[in-house]
Every structure is written in C-alpha cells, then in structure tokens.
Amino acid sequence: MPRSAALAPLAAALLAALPAAAQVQDVGAPFPHGLPLPVTGVAAAEEATALSVNPAGVGFLGAPALHYLHEESTGAKGAADGIYAAGLLGPIGPALSVEWVRPTDGRRYRRTSLGFALSDGRVASLGIAWRWWSSPDPAIEALHAWDLGLTLRPLRALSIGASALGLDARLAGQAVPVRYDVGLATRLLDDGLTLAADLLADDRARDDFHPTHVALGGQLELRNGIGLSAQVRLPLRGAPAAEEGVATLLALAWSSPNSGWIGGATTHRSDTAWLAGLRASAERYRAAPSGGEAPTLDLHRLLEPPRTLWLLFGQRDPYGDLVKRLELARTDGEVSAVVLRIEPLPLGGGRVEELRALVSALRQRKPVVAYLAGGGTKEYWLASAATAVVLPPSTPLVLTGLARSELYLKDGLARLGVAVEVAKAGAWKTAPEPLTRSGPSAESREMTGALLDDVYGRLLADLSEGRQLPPDKVAALVDRGLFTAAEAKEAGLADEVLWPDELEGYAGRLAGRTVKVTPAYKPVPARRAQRWGRPPAVAVVRLDGTIAPGKTRREPLGLASLAGAETVAAAIKAAAKDGRVRAIVLRVESPGGDAQASDLIWREVSLARKRKPVVVSMGDLAASGGYLAAVGADLIVAEPSTLTGSIGVFALKPELSGLLAKLSVGRDAQQRGALADVASPWKPWTPEERAGVERMIGAVYASFVDRVAEGRKLSREAVERVAGGRVWTGAQALERRLVDRLGGLPEAIAAARERAGLRPDDEVELVGGAGTDGLELPAPLAPLAGLGAEPDALERVAAALPELRTAALLQELGPVLALPVEWVTPTP
C-alpha cells in the first residue's frame, strides 16, 4: 500500500485544508454562521466551499466539485453537517450548499445558500449568494441575507479578495452587523505553498467600519497527496467579546487525483472542535497518481473531421487534438500504458514522422502498443515507433513501399475538343502537366524520383531502428510486401497476434502491473484553480488548405478547406498586437494557392516578426504559396518528409473552342482592348495575350524569389538554383537552407518559447489562430469575372468538368506528395 494511502485514516481524524479566518468558530456560536470551512482565505477561496466565505471563489472551478463536512465540539456544544456543490457553465459558476447545525442549546437550524459567480476562470470573478434559514426558532426561521464577493488575480502569484457577508440580515428584528473580509494570498514553489493574510471587520454601529481580527495562514501541498495547514487568528482592539482570544487551526489532508479526505482541529480559548469530511472533483487535485489506466487512442476516429454542425460551431482541429493527447499521456501519472489503434489514416509523410516522434517520446516513459487493424506502408511506419506492434488474427500486413502514379489527360481531352492553356515560370513547376502533356517531362520524373528516394530511404531506416532489424532484411521484407498476421510475427514485423479482448492482459505484462484498457482517453490537466492570473501565451495560427482571397471557408460541399488570406492575416496581426502573446507559431499545411493572397500572409508574417518571434511549423505540405508565407518568419521547422519549396508560378485556363466545334456551337465575341478576352475559355490565347500573361507570371516569380532571398538571407542566385518550381523534402530543404531545422509542432512551439525568453518550466498558454475555425459558406464562385471572362458559362463548364475547374489567373496548385503521391485537381 502506498505510504500516502496509509495516512488516510489519520487524515479522516485530523485533517484538512485551512478554514477561512472569518469562519473560525464553533457550532455553539451565538449567530448562525454555519460551519467552519476548509478554505485558506478570502483571496485563495476556489472550491465549492468558497460559497460561504467569498462567492466569487466558485468562479475559479473548472469542473463540478462536491464536498461533505462534519463538525463536532469536544465540549458537547453540538455538531453540524454540510454539503457543498459547485460547477462551471461557461463564464457562470453556480453553487449550492446546505448546512445542518445542531447546537446543544436547541437552536438548531438549516442554512441554504444559492450563489453564482461571473468569471473568466483565471483573472477576475464577481460573486453573489442568497441565504435563507429554516429552524424551529422563529427568529432564525425569518432570517435571510445576501453575500457579495470579488477576487482579482492580476499576477501569477498574487490574488486579492474581498467579501461582504450578511447584507440585509435581521435577527429578532435587529440588524445583524455585516462582516467584511479583505485579503491577499500568494503561491510559491510551483503552487505547492499558499500564504494568506486577511483583515476582518464588521459594521456593528452601521455607520462605521470596525477592524476586528487579523488572520495569517499557510498551506503546503506535497505531490504525494499530503497537505499540511496552519492558521492563527489574532484579535484586534474592539473585537466582539465572543470572539476575543487567539484562535488556531492545525490540519492534515490527503488527496487522490479526484477525491480526498478533509478535516482538522481548531482551538479557541478553552474550546476545541474537530471537523472531517470528503471531497470530490472532476478536476485533478495535486496528488500521487494511482496509475493503472491504459487508454485507447483510435487514430482513425480521432482524425476524422466532424461531418455535421460545422456551419454552426466551426470545425475543431482533429490533428492538433491528437498531438495534445499524445503529449499529455506522456506525463499523465494515471496512464501506465497506451494502446494506439491504427487503421487507414489521412496523413502524409510529414505528419507521420511528427506522430512517430511523439510516440517515441511516449514510449520512453511507458509502453505503447500499436494495434494495427488496417492500412498500409505509412500506417506501419507510424506503428513501428511503438513499444510493440500487434495484429488482429485476420488482418494482413501490407508493407509494399511507396508509389506514385499520374494520369495524363491531354490526348483524352483533345478527343473532346478540350485543351488547357498554361503559362509558367520554372521548369520544375510540373503540376499542370497532367492537363497539358501526354506523359511526364524529364524534370517531373527526376523530381519525383528524388522525392521518393529520400522518403523511402528514411522509411527503411526508421523501420530498421524501430523493429531492431538489419536494413537489408527490412528492404527485402518491403519487397515481399504482403504478409498474413502470423507471417508478420514470424518475420519480426509484429510482436503478437491478438484479439482485441486480449490486449488488456498484454498491455499489463508490458507495463509490469495490472492495467485497465479504456475505450478512449480524455486527459484531465492538473487543477486549473491552482493557476492564478493569465500566463504568457504562444499563438498557434493555422494556415490549412488552398490559399485563397477572402475569409477562411469550405467549398460548398464541405469537401476541402480554403485558407482565406483575410482570416489568416487578421489572426497573425491580432497575435502580434496582443501584449500577452509572446511568440507566434504559424502551422502551415498548404499546397499553395492564389499568389496575391499568399503575398498578403507573407506581409503580415514579416510585420509580426518585427514585434515578436515568429516560428513556422510545416506539416505534410508547405509548398508554393505555403512556402512563400513561411519565409517571412524567424525560423522554419519542417519534418524530414514535409513537401516544401516549389518556388514557382503558373496560370492556366481551359480552352474549349474545339469542344464548341464538335458540338456545332457558334460564338460571337466583341472586345474593346487588346487583352479584354484574355480569360475566355472559348478561345486560345493570342500571341499578345500569352506574352502579357507570361510577363505577369515572370513578375510574380521574380517577387517570389526576392522574398525567399530576403527571408532566408540567401543571394538571389542561390535561391534561383533551388527554385524553378522544384519540390523538396524537408531533409533536402534543410541541406539547401530553405528551412532551419527538422521537427514537428512541439519542437516549433519549444523554439518559439525559447526565442521569447520563456523558460522550459514556465507555464505557457497556447491560444488558437485562424485555420479552419469559424468556417462559413463561400459565395458562388466566379473566379475570372474581374478579368473580363464570362462567369456564367465558365461556371457551367466547371460544373460539367470538375477536373478543369479554373483557378484565378495567378493561382498556384503546388504538387502534393502523400504516400502514395496523388494528383490534386485545381481548386477555385
């Protein structure tokens, strides 16, 4: 039995947290104040019991809490019981308490309190409570009163509190003095030590303020769940006769993560009383972890975007939520092992490596079981980072390597009378080739081969390290490719073949203790109430999806997100102006997009960098316009398999004059201005039109190269050597100084903290940015209307031929390398 658990009976007898100075009394007191309460002071009150001391204190609860207390006098003056409950509903904290007091003089009563706090949860809270009494004594039966409270926590280690208790109270027709409590509290030693000082007063004359006592106290909470408390209340000149003399309290507490024993012993003059009780909270107390949990993280389900109600509530960030869960599980003392259920995942190489790093860090602390229920190479790549790989009996292992395939539509479209006009800057800007060629260019084949070689080499190295197999054997196994579950175990690719109901015993054997496999993991951080004031923040702004002008939104069917430059730029600008935000992390998951929109984001990144550190974290893909947005930052962090670079520009439009001829459709067009019809899909570009478009493309490309040279501190010639539209992996980009270091989002946040001058152990709040939050339906798209096109006809063609949906004139696609590589069609 743990030593802390063995102290539980002693805790039940002595116990608990420190009562507020205003509450040090006994059940035989002349006025029915209720029970003494385990609250450190008016400024430190933050539990359900705070309702009786400072109603504002319940506003600092982050989850429902329930307390039960029993008090009994050793001098046979009586006994009492109390139940206190509180929670949090958005900014409002409701609370309810019922106290039954049974003094030996027969004036028993029940005091009921209903209160509410309006709070932001960290800095300020304003509370009010209404109390009423029930008793056989008519004078007490008619008693009712109001309480008011205020708590301000402007600094990390400072709390200021004040309360007025008993407003409008009249007992037997006489006004009862209002009791006032004003106090300060501080927390030290990683919130383990709380010190409080209170000044108590009343208004017995109803026209004057009479200080009556000073209370000093302290509470020490140890990480093993034991808490020690002491308090002394000193009377001042003019204290009421019944409250003269020194009052003291000594207490001991013991807590498990979500519950605890509370109690203590008080002395006042010759009277002694003891109290004991229980407490429970959905938040975690500072306590020794019990362990024994083996939660299941179903990656496929966790990464699945919500399918309903996103129009009303916006869209959460499933991937960011998964990263957070993996990080919290590593330090969660209740978690003894983790089960990762892996099926086909919507991830590319960059995020697979990011998750592998998180899983590797997790397995350094506790066993991780990868239950591979489906998927292929990239899913096994992720699973290989776990302590053990387990397959269901009927599930094959598909480890076939990497492949890229492309469909070239030029000749097929020509049969329909359709062509695609393209102007581009950069020989390696190959994204339009499937629409303009019958097969790949030499540049396309060379670039694709280099990308696959780089990623494949890293795949083999990671599998060799993760499975402790020689590299040549791993290569041979990948060439074999297909395995039954039993064959995978025999080859050393899997550790066990188990049914789901057998996982619990296996996880327990790896953990060396009995564990319970739970269906989900909902981490509960340490009690938020322990954290005072607003900590410094790091803003994480998400650039997720194809970059487009306007606000972040989804396509009408909700199948793809558009990263609106207006939304992303506004989030960066707001974070730069926010004094609490010490650094900005721009998370880029984008193939690029509209050139002007990308440039707008680059501009805000460059301006923000002048005010505070800006670090870019790249996921699977940060290419073309996504890379342009990144180069304005102080530091760029990419995964080795992130696809980035693609420093190039192109414009395209469908040319449908052949289709009109096949359909015997005539067209008459008139124009004023040599280039007025440049965007029309019903005719090819004239030499003058092509020259004009190429001139614009060249200017945008030159600007792109200049932005990269400035941001990366490279010469223009050095940028030109790695530009031309070529895509690089993160590892290749690091060698070419296009990125600064390799790593994922956690490493980028750590770098931002360091550049902001924050220590590793400083509490930092991560605040959200743009990304896919606050999505809204876009207006009907007419991408070339401003350039003289015929939007109605163009939209009809786009609806009939989605493969040929036309981008804005300078919009870029940026090739995408997932595993395997897939073609992404142009998006308006």
PDB file of C-alpha atoms in Angstrom, residues 549-705:
ATOM      1  CA  PRO A 549      -8.555  35.561 -51.139  1.00  0.00           C
ATOM      2  CA  GLY A 550     -11.171  36.478 -48.546  1.00  0.00           C
ATOM      3  CA  LYS A 551     -12.109  34.576 -45.425  1.00  0.00           C
ATOM      4  CA  THR A 552     -11.313  31.001 -44.470  1.00  0.00           C
ATOM      5  CA  ARG A 553     -14.145  28.795 -45.665  1.00  0.00           C
ATOM      6  CA  ARG A 554     -15.065  25.480 -47.171  1.00  0.00           C
ATOM      7  CA  GLU A 555     -16.170  24.632 -50.647  1.00  0.00           C
ATOM      8  CA  PRO A 556     -19.970  24.386 -50.918  1.00  0.00           C
ATOM      9  CA  LEU A 557     -19.940  20.632 -50.380  1.00  0.00           C
ATOM     10  CA  GLY A 558     -17.558  20.946 -47.457  1.00  0.00           C
ATOM     11  CA  LEU A 559     -15.017  18.566 -49.003  1.00  0.00           C
ATOM     12  CA  ALA A 560     -11.993  20.854 -48.936  1.00  0.00           C
ATOM     13  CA  SER A 561     -10.947  23.903 -46.968  1.00  0.00           C
ATOM     14  CA  LEU A 562      -9.799  27.207 -48.380  1.00  0.00           C
ATOM     15  CA  ALA A 563      -7.339  29.141 -46.234  1.00  0.00           C
ATOM     16  CA  GLY A 564      -8.629  32.685 -46.590  1.00  0.00           C
ATOM     17  CA  ALA A 565      -5.807  35.204 -46.596  1.00  0.00           C
ATOM     18  CA  GLU A 566      -8.021  37.761 -44.870  1.00  0.00           C
ATOM     19  CA  THR A 567      -8.702  35.400 -41.960  1.00  0.00           C
ATOM     20  CA  VAL A 568      -5.139  34.153 -41.576  1.00  0.00           C
ATOM     21  CA  ALA A 569      -3.592  37.615 -41.910  1.00  0.00           C
ATOM     22  CA  ALA A 570      -6.034  39.021 -39.341  1.00  0.00           C
ATOM     23  CA  ALA A 571      -5.131  36.248 -36.871  1.00  0.00           C
ATOM     24  CA  ILE A 572      -1.410  36.957 -37.280  1.00  0.00           C
ATOM     25  CA  LYS A 573      -1.974  40.689 -36.893  1.00  0.00           C
ATOM     26  CA  ALA A 574      -4.100  40.231 -33.763  1.00  0.00           C
ATOM     27  CA  ALA A 575      -1.494  37.934 -32.207  1.00  0.00           C
ATOM     28  CA  ALA A 576       1.250  40.449 -32.983  1.00  0.00           C
ATOM     29  CA  LYS A 577      -0.695  43.223 -31.204  1.00  0.00           C
ATOM     30  CA  ASP A 578      -1.701  41.125 -28.195  1.00  0.00           C
ATOM     31  CA  GLY A 579       0.641  42.002 -25.342  1.00  0.00           C
ATOM     32  CA  ARG A 580       0.123  38.635 -23.640  1.00  0.00           C
ATOM     33  CA  VAL A 581       1.208  36.705 -26.748  1.00  0.00           C
ATOM     34  CA  ARG A 582       4.972  36.358 -26.512  1.00  0.00           C
ATOM     35  CA  ALA A 583       5.539  34.453 -29.777  1.00  0.00           C
ATOM     36  CA  ILE A 584       3.649  33.206 -32.819  1.00  0.00           C
ATOM     37  CA  VAL A 585       3.760  29.757 -34.404  1.00  0.00           C
ATOM     38  CA  LEU A 586       2.388  29.579 -37.943  1.00  0.00           C
ATOM     39  CA  ARG A 587       1.405  25.989 -38.720  1.00  0.00           C
ATOM     40  CA  VAL A 588       1.392  25.522 -42.499  1.00  0.00           C
ATOM     41  CA  GLU A 589      -0.477  22.647 -44.137  1.00  0.00           C
ATOM     42  CA  SER A 590      -0.998  24.002 -47.649  1.00  0.00           C
ATOM     43  CA  PRO A 591      -0.115  23.258 -51.278  1.00  0.00           C
ATOM     44  CA  GLY A 592      -0.175  26.951 -52.084  1.00  0.00           C
ATOM     45  CA  GLY A 593      -2.826  28.924 -53.913  1.00  0.00           C
ATOM     46  CA  ASP A 594      -3.539  32.437 -55.027  1.00  0.00           C
ATOM     47  CA  ALA A 595      -0.314  34.451 -55.404  1.00  0.00           C
ATOM     48  CA  GLN A 596      -1.692  37.741 -54.120  1.00  0.00           C
ATOM     49  CA  ALA A 597      -3.369  36.055 -51.145  1.00  0.00           C
ATOM     50  CA  SER A 598      -0.125  34.241 -50.281  1.00  0.00           C
ATOM     51  CA  ASP A 599       1.767  37.518 -50.514  1.00  0.00           C
ATOM     52  CA  LEU A 600      -0.687  39.153 -48.100  1.00  0.00           C
ATOM     53  CA  ILE A 601       0.002  36.461 -45.498  1.00  0.00           C
ATOM     54  CA  TRP A 602       3.761  36.847 -46.072  1.00  0.00           C
ATOM     55  CA  ARG A 603       3.411  40.561 -45.416  1.00  0.00           C
ATOM     56  CA  GLU A 604       1.679  40.054 -42.047  1.00  0.00           C
ATOM     57  CA  VAL A 605       4.261  37.441 -41.041  1.00  0.00           C
ATOM     58  CA  SER A 606       7.063  39.888 -41.872  1.00  0.00           C
ATOM     59  CA  LEU A 607       5.412  42.682 -39.877  1.00  0.00           C
ATOM     60  CA  ALA A 608       4.702  40.426 -36.906  1.00  0.00           C
ATOM     61  CA  ARG A 609       8.319  39.305 -36.881  1.00  0.00           C
ATOM     62  CA  LYS A 610       9.369  42.883 -36.067  1.00  0.00           C
ATOM     63  CA  ARG A 611       7.338  42.764 -32.843  1.00  0.00           C
ATOM     64  CA  LYS A 612       7.866  39.218 -31.550  1.00  0.00           C
ATOM     65  CA  PRO A 613       9.332  35.865 -32.630  1.00  0.00           C
ATOM     66  CA  VAL A 614       7.506  34.050 -35.436  1.00  0.00           C
ATOM     67  CA  VAL A 615       8.255  30.362 -36.000  1.00  0.00           C
ATOM     68  CA  VAL A 616       6.799  28.268 -38.825  1.00  0.00           C
ATOM     69  CA  SER A 617       5.911  24.599 -38.369  1.00  0.00           C
ATOM     70  CA  MET A 618       5.394  22.622 -41.576  1.00  0.00           C
ATOM     71  CA  GLY A 619       3.222  19.507 -41.733  1.00  0.00           C
ATOM     72  CA  ASP A 620       2.824  17.215 -44.739  1.00  0.00           C
ATOM     73  CA  LEU A 621       2.916  20.045 -47.236  1.00  0.00           C
ATOM     74  CA  ALA A 622       4.055  23.673 -47.222  1.00  0.00           C
ATOM     75  CA  ALA A 623       4.780  24.345 -50.861  1.00  0.00           C
ATOM     76  CA  SER A 624       4.491  27.176 -53.355  1.00  0.00           C
ATOM     77  CA  GLY A 625       2.320  29.892 -51.762  1.00  0.00           C
ATOM     78  CA  GLY A 626       2.507  27.972 -48.489  1.00  0.00           C
ATOM     79  CA  TYR A 627       6.293  28.269 -48.585  1.00  0.00           C
ATOM     80  CA  LEU A 628       6.084  31.952 -49.563  1.00  0.00           C
ATOM     81  CA  ALA A 629       4.008  32.649 -46.443  1.00  0.00           C
ATOM     82  CA  ALA A 630       6.647  30.888 -44.330  1.00  0.00           C
ATOM     83  CA  VAL A 631       9.773  32.722 -45.487  1.00  0.00           C
ATOM     84  CA  GLY A 632       8.865  35.883 -43.602  1.00  0.00           C
ATOM     85  CA  ALA A 633       9.340  34.090 -40.247  1.00  0.00           C
ATOM     86  CA  ASP A 634      12.364  33.996 -37.938  1.00  0.00           C
ATOM     87  CA  LEU A 635      12.647  30.207 -38.022  1.00  0.00           C
ATOM     88  CA  ILE A 636      11.207  27.401 -40.167  1.00  0.00           C
ATOM     89  CA  VAL A 637      10.808  23.901 -38.733  1.00  0.00           C
ATOM     90  CA  ALA A 638       9.885  21.018 -41.070  1.00  0.00           C
ATOM     91  CA  GLU A 639       9.623  17.273 -40.814  1.00  0.00           C
ATOM     92  CA  PRO A 640      12.134  15.320 -42.932  1.00  0.00           C
ATOM     93  CA  SER A 641       9.341  14.196 -45.302  1.00  0.00           C
ATOM     94  CA  THR A 642       7.497  17.509 -45.460  1.00  0.00           C
ATOM     95  CA  LEU A 643       6.978  18.612 -49.072  1.00  0.00           C
ATOM     96  CA  THR A 644       8.143  22.212 -49.403  1.00  0.00           C
ATOM     97  CA  GLY A 645       9.748  24.675 -51.789  1.00  0.00           C
ATOM     98  CA  SER A 646       8.037  24.718 -55.196  1.00  0.00           C
ATOM     99  CA  ILE A 647       9.227  28.268 -55.728  1.00  0.00           C
ATOM    100  CA  GLY A 648       7.433  28.877 -58.997  1.00  0.00           C
ATOM    101  CA  VAL A 649       4.268  30.255 -60.559  1.00  0.00           C
ATOM    102  CA  PHE A 650       1.803  29.219 -63.232  1.00  0.00           C
ATOM    103  CA  ALA A 651      -1.550  30.255 -64.655  1.00  0.00           C
ATOM    104  CA  LEU A 652      -3.921  28.055 -66.610  1.00  0.00           C
ATOM    105  CA  LYS A 653      -7.287  28.135 -68.289  1.00  0.00           C
ATOM    106  CA  PRO A 654      -9.333  25.574 -70.229  1.00  0.00           C
ATOM    107  CA  GLU A 655      -9.535  26.215 -73.963  1.00  0.00           C
ATOM    108  CA  LEU A 656     -12.849  24.834 -75.251  1.00  0.00           C
ATOM    109  CA  SER A 657     -13.055  26.094 -78.824  1.00  0.00           C
ATOM    110  CA  GLY A 658     -12.591  22.533 -80.099  1.00  0.00           C
ATOM    111  CA  LEU A 659     -15.453  21.319 -77.932  1.00  0.00           C
ATOM    112  CA  LEU A 660     -17.707  24.071 -79.340  1.00  0.00           C
ATOM    113  CA  ALA A 661     -16.797  22.992 -82.852  1.00  0.00           C
ATOM    114  CA  LYS A 662     -17.634  19.333 -82.110  1.00  0.00           C
ATOM    115  CA  LEU A 663     -20.978  20.436 -80.707  1.00  0.00           C
ATOM    116  CA  SER A 664     -21.580  22.796 -83.660  1.00  0.00           C
ATOM    117  CA  VAL A 665     -21.909  25.718 -81.274  1.00  0.00           C
ATOM    118  CA  GLY A 666     -21.139  29.129 -82.686  1.00  0.00           C
ATOM    119  CA  ARG A 667     -19.784  32.063 -80.711  1.00  0.00           C
ATOM    120  CA  ASP A 668     -19.556  35.747 -81.440  1.00  0.00           C
ATOM    121  CA  ALA A 669     -17.351  37.972 -79.250  1.00  0.00           C
ATOM    122  CA  GLN A 670     -16.599  41.670 -79.383  1.00  0.00           C
ATOM    123  CA  GLN A 671     -13.998  43.451 -77.313  1.00  0.00           C
ATOM    124  CA  ARG A 672     -12.537  46.846 -76.646  1.00  0.00           C
ATOM    125  CA  GLY A 673      -8.931  46.469 -75.614  1.00  0.00           C
ATOM    126  CA  ALA A 674      -6.382  44.041 -76.981  1.00  0.00           C
ATOM    127  CA  LEU A 675      -6.450  41.761 -73.889  1.00  0.00           C
ATOM    128  CA  ALA A 676     -10.115  42.112 -72.885  1.00  0.00           C
ATOM    129  CA  ASP A 677     -10.842  38.466 -73.792  1.00  0.00           C
ATOM    130  CA  VAL A 678      -7.685  37.003 -72.228  1.00  0.00           C
ATOM    131  CA  ALA A 679      -9.550  34.853 -69.686  1.00  0.00           C
ATOM    132  CA  SER A 680     -12.176  33.446 -72.027  1.00  0.00           C
ATOM    133  CA  PRO A 681     -12.264  29.620 -72.034  1.00  0.00           C
ATOM    134  CA  TRP A 682     -13.759  29.609 -75.575  1.00  0.00           C
ATOM    135  CA  LYS A 683     -10.578  30.584 -77.432  1.00  0.00           C
ATOM    136  CA  PRO A 684      -6.833  30.042 -77.220  1.00  0.00           C
ATOM    137  CA  TRP A 685      -4.524  32.824 -76.168  1.00  0.00           C
ATOM    138  CA  THR A 686      -3.285  35.062 -78.932  1.00  0.00           C
ATOM    139  CA  PRO A 687       0.460  35.743 -79.039  1.00  0.00           C
ATOM    140  CA  GLU A 688      -0.177  39.154 -77.445  1.00  0.00           C
ATOM    141  CA  GLU A 689      -2.304  37.605 -74.683  1.00  0.00           C
ATOM    142  CA  ARG A 690       0.237  34.898 -73.936  1.00  0.00           C
ATOM    143  CA  ALA A 691       3.011  37.465 -73.809  1.00  0.00           C
ATOM    144  CA  GLY A 692       1.028  39.566 -71.371  1.00  0.00           C
ATOM    145  CA  VAL A 693       0.258  36.589 -69.111  1.00  0.00           C
ATOM    146  CA  GLU A 694       3.878  35.405 -69.200  1.00  0.00           C
ATOM    147  CA  ARG A 695       5.065  38.899 -68.317  1.00  0.00           C
ATOM    148  CA  MET A 696       2.789  38.879 -65.260  1.00  0.00           C
ATOM    149  CA  ILE A 697       3.902  35.370 -64.308  1.00  0.00           C
ATOM    150  CA  GLY A 698       7.538  36.432 -64.606  1.00  0.00           C
ATOM    151  CA  ALA A 699       6.986  39.420 -62.343  1.00  0.00           C
ATOM    152  CA  VAL A 700       5.291  37.295 -59.695  1.00  0.00           C
ATOM    153  CA  TYR A 701       8.086  34.723 -59.907  1.00  0.00           C
ATOM    154  CA  ALA A 702      10.784  37.414 -59.529  1.00  0.00           C
ATOM    155  CA  SER A 703       8.977  38.754 -56.477  1.00  0.00           C
ATOM    156  CA  PHE A 704       8.726  35.222 -55.036  1.00  0.00           C
ATOM    157  CA  VAL A 705      12.469  34.678 -55.451  1.00  0.00           C
TER     158      VAL A 705
END
